[in-house]
Short mmCIF file of C-alpha atoms in Angstrom, two decimals:
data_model
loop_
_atom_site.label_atom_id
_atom_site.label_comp_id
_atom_site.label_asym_id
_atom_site.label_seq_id
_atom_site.Cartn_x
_atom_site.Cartn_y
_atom_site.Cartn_z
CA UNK A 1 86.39 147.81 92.47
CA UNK A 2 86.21 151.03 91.41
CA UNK A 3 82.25 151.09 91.72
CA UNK A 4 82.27 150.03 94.89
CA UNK A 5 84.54 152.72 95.85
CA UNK A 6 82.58 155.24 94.20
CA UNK A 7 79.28 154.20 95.47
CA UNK A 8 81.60 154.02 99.12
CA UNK A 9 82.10 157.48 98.45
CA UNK A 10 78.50 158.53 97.78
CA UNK A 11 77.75 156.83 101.17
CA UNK A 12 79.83 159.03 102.72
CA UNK A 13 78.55 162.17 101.03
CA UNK A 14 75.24 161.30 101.92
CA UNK A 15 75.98 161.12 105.38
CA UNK A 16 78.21 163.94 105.34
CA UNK A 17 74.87 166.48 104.48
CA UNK A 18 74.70 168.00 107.82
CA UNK A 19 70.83 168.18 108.12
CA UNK A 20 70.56 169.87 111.66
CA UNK A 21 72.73 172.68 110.40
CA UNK A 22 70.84 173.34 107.46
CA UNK A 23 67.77 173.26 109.60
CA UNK A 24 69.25 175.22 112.25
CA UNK A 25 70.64 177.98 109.25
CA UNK A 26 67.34 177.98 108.20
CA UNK A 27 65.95 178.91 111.07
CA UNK A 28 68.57 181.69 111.84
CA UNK A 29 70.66 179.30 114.40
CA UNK A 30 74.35 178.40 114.26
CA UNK A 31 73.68 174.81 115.95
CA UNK A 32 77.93 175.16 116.96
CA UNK A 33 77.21 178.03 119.27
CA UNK A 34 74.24 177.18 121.11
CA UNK A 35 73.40 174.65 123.40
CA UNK A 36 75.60 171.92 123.58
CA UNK A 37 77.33 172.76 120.24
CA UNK A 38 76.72 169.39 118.59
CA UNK A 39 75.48 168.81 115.33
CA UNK A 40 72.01 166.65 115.63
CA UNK A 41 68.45 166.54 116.35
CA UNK A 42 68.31 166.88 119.97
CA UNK A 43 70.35 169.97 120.01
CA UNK A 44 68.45 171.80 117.36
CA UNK A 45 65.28 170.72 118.99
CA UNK A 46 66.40 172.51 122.21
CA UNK A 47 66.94 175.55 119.65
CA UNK A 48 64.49 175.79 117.44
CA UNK A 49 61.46 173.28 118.08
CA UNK A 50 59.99 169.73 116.93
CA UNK A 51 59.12 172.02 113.55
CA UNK A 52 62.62 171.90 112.60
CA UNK A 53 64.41 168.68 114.55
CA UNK A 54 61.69 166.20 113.43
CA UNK A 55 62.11 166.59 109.58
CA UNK A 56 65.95 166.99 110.45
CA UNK A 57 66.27 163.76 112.66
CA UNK A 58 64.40 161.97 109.98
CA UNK A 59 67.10 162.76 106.99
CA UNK A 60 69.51 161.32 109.15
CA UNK A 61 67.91 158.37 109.91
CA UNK A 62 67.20 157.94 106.36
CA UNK A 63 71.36 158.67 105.27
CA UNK A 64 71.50 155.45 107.36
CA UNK A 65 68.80 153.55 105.78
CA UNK A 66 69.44 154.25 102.07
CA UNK A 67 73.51 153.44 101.52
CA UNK A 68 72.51 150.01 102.87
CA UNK A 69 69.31 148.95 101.08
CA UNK A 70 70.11 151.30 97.45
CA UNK A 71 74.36 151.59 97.69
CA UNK A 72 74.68 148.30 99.05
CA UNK A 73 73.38 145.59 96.15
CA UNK A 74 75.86 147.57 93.66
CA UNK A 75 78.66 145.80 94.46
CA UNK A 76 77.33 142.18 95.59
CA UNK A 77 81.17 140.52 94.80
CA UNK A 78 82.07 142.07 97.74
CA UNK A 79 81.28 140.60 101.05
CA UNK A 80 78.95 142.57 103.57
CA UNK A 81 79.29 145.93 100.83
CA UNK A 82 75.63 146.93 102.57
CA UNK A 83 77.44 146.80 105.85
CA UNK A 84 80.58 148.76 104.95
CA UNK A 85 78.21 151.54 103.02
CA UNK A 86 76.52 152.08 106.13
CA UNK A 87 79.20 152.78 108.46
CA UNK A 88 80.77 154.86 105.85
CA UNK A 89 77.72 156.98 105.97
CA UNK A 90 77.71 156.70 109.57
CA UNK A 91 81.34 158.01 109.76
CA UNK A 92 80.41 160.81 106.84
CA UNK A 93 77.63 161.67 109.34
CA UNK A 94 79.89 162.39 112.47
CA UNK A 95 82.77 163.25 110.35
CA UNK A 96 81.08 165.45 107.37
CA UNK A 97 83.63 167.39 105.08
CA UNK A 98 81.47 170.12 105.17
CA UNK A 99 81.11 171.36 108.39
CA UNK A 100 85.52 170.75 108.65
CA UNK A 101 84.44 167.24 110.16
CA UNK A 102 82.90 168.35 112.75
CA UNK A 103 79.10 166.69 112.71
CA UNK A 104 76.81 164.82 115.02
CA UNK A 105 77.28 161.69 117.04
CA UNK A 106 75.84 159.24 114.69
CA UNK A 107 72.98 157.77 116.46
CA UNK A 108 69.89 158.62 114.51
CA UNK A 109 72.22 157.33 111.22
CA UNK A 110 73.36 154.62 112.92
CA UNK A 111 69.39 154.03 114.10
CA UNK A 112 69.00 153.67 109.94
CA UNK A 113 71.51 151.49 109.47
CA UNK A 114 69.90 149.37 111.72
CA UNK A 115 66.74 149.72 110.69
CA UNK A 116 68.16 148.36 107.30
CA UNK A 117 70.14 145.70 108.43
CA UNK A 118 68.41 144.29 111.48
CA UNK A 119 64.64 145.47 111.49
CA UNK A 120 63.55 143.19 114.21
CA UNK A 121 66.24 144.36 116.62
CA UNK A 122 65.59 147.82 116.43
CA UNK A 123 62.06 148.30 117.56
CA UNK A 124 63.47 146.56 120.78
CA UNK A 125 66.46 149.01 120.80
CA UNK A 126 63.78 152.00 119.91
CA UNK A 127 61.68 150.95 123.11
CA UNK A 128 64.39 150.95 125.69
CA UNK A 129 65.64 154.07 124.26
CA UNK A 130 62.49 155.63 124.34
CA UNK A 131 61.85 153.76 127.79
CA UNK A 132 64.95 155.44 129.53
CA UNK A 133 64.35 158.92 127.89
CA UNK A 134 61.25 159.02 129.41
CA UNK A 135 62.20 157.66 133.01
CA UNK A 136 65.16 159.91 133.18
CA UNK A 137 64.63 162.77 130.87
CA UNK A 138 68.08 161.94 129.61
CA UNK A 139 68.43 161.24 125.78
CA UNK A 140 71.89 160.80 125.97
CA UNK A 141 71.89 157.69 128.11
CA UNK A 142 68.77 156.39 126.45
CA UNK A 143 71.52 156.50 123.45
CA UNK A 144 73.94 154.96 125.47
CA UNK A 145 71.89 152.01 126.72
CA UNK A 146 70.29 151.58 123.19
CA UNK A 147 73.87 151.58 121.68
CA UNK A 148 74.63 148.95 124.22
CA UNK A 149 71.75 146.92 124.03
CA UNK A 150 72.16 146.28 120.02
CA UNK A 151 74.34 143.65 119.62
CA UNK A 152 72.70 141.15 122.25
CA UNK A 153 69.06 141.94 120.18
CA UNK A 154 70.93 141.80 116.59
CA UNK A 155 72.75 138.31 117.86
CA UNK A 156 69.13 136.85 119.50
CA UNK A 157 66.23 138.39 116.78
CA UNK A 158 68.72 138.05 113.54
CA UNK A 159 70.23 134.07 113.53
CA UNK A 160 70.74 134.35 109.93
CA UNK A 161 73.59 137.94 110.64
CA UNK A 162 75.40 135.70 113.28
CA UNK A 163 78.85 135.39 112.03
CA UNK A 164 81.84 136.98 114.18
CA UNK A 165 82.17 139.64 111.24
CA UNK A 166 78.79 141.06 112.60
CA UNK A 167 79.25 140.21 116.04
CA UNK A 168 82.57 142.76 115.37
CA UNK A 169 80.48 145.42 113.43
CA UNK A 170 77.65 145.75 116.30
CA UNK A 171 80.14 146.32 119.26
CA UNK A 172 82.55 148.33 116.83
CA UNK A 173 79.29 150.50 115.97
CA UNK A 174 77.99 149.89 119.62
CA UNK A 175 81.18 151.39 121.15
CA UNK A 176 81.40 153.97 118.86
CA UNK A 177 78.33 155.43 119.69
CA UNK A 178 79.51 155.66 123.26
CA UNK A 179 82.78 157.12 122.93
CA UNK A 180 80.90 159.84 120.79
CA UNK A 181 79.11 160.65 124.42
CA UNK A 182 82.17 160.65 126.46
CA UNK A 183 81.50 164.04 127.46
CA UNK A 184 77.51 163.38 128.23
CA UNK A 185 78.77 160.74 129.97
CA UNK A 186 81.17 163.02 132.99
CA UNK A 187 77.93 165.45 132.50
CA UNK A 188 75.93 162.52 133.33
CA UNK A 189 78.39 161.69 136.50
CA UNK A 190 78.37 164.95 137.33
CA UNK A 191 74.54 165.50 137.64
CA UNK A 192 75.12 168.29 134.75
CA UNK A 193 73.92 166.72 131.69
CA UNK A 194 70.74 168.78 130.21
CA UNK A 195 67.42 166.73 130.68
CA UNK A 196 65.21 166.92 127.46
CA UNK A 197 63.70 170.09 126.87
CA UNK A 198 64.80 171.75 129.77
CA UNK A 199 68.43 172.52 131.62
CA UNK A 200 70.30 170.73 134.00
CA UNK A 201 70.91 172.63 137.24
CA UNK A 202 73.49 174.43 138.05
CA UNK A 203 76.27 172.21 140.07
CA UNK A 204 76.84 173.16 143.47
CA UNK A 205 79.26 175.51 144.57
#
């Protein structure tokens, strides 16, 4: 037990490293106090460039990816321990002690996680995502939809993860994913939400 709560705990730290900060430090950018203040990729893209969101989406999607495949086969007495090391990291991610829990909304570790755990749903979710970011010009609802989208392709692509414990885990993750973009979402409602790589107009009046 107490290996799986260490190795619990290094799942969390390793999704707790707040890559997009770094990046955006690095390049002379407190990602809190510019554009929409979060944490992740898309926002320190708008900053500073592919140069610096690419290598930082890429960790994250990666503090997904290794808790489950590395973290999780430590502890194999314990049921689904890949699963529960990658929301841990998920929830270190969007929750990371060292920016005072204040990180990004999860979806390029989540994306890992899922890349881990269900590899033949996620190039499905990965098109539609990509699909509706380039229709729209909004990544946010690509995220949205993708988040959405997940369990159905886990439950139809994956027969051999269909067990009401995963069933719970997708929509858990799924819904989590969306109340993270609560606030894209009124954006999105209120025909204010930035389009990728360029600004929203201003609202009338």
């Amino acid at each position: 037990m107490l290996d799986a709560i260490a190795w619990l705990l290094a799942s969390y730290l390793l999704g707790a490293i707040p890559a997009s900060y770094l990046a955006g430090r690095l390049g002379g950018v407190d990602l809190r106090e510019v554009g929409s203040g979060n944490l992740g990729a898309t926002n320190l893209y708008r900053a500073l460039g592919w140069a610096y969101a690419v290598p930082a989406g890429l960790f994250d999607v990666a503090k997904g990816a290794v808790p489950v495949l590395q973290f999780g086969p430590r502890a194999p007495g314990i049921p689904y321990f890949p699963v529960w090391c990658g929301l841990t990291a998920v929830l270190g991610h969007v929750f990371s002690v060292f920016v005072r829990f204040r990180g990004g909304k999860g979806v390029a570790t989540a994306a890992g996680m899922v890349i881990a755990l269900a590899p033949l749903a996620f190039p499905v979710v990965l098109a539609v995502w990509a699909l509706v970011v380039w229709l729209t010009g909004y990544v946010s609802l690509g995220s949205i939809i993708a988040a959405l989208l997940f369990p159905a392709a886990d439950w139809l692509l994956h027969p051999a993860r269909r067990s009401p414990f995963s069933l719970a885990v997708d929509l858990g993750l799924a819904g989590f994913i969306v109340w993270k973009h609560r606030a894209n979402i009124r954006r999105l409602l209120a025909g204010t939400e930035n389009r990728f790589g360029r600004h929203a107009a201003a609202p009338p009046g």
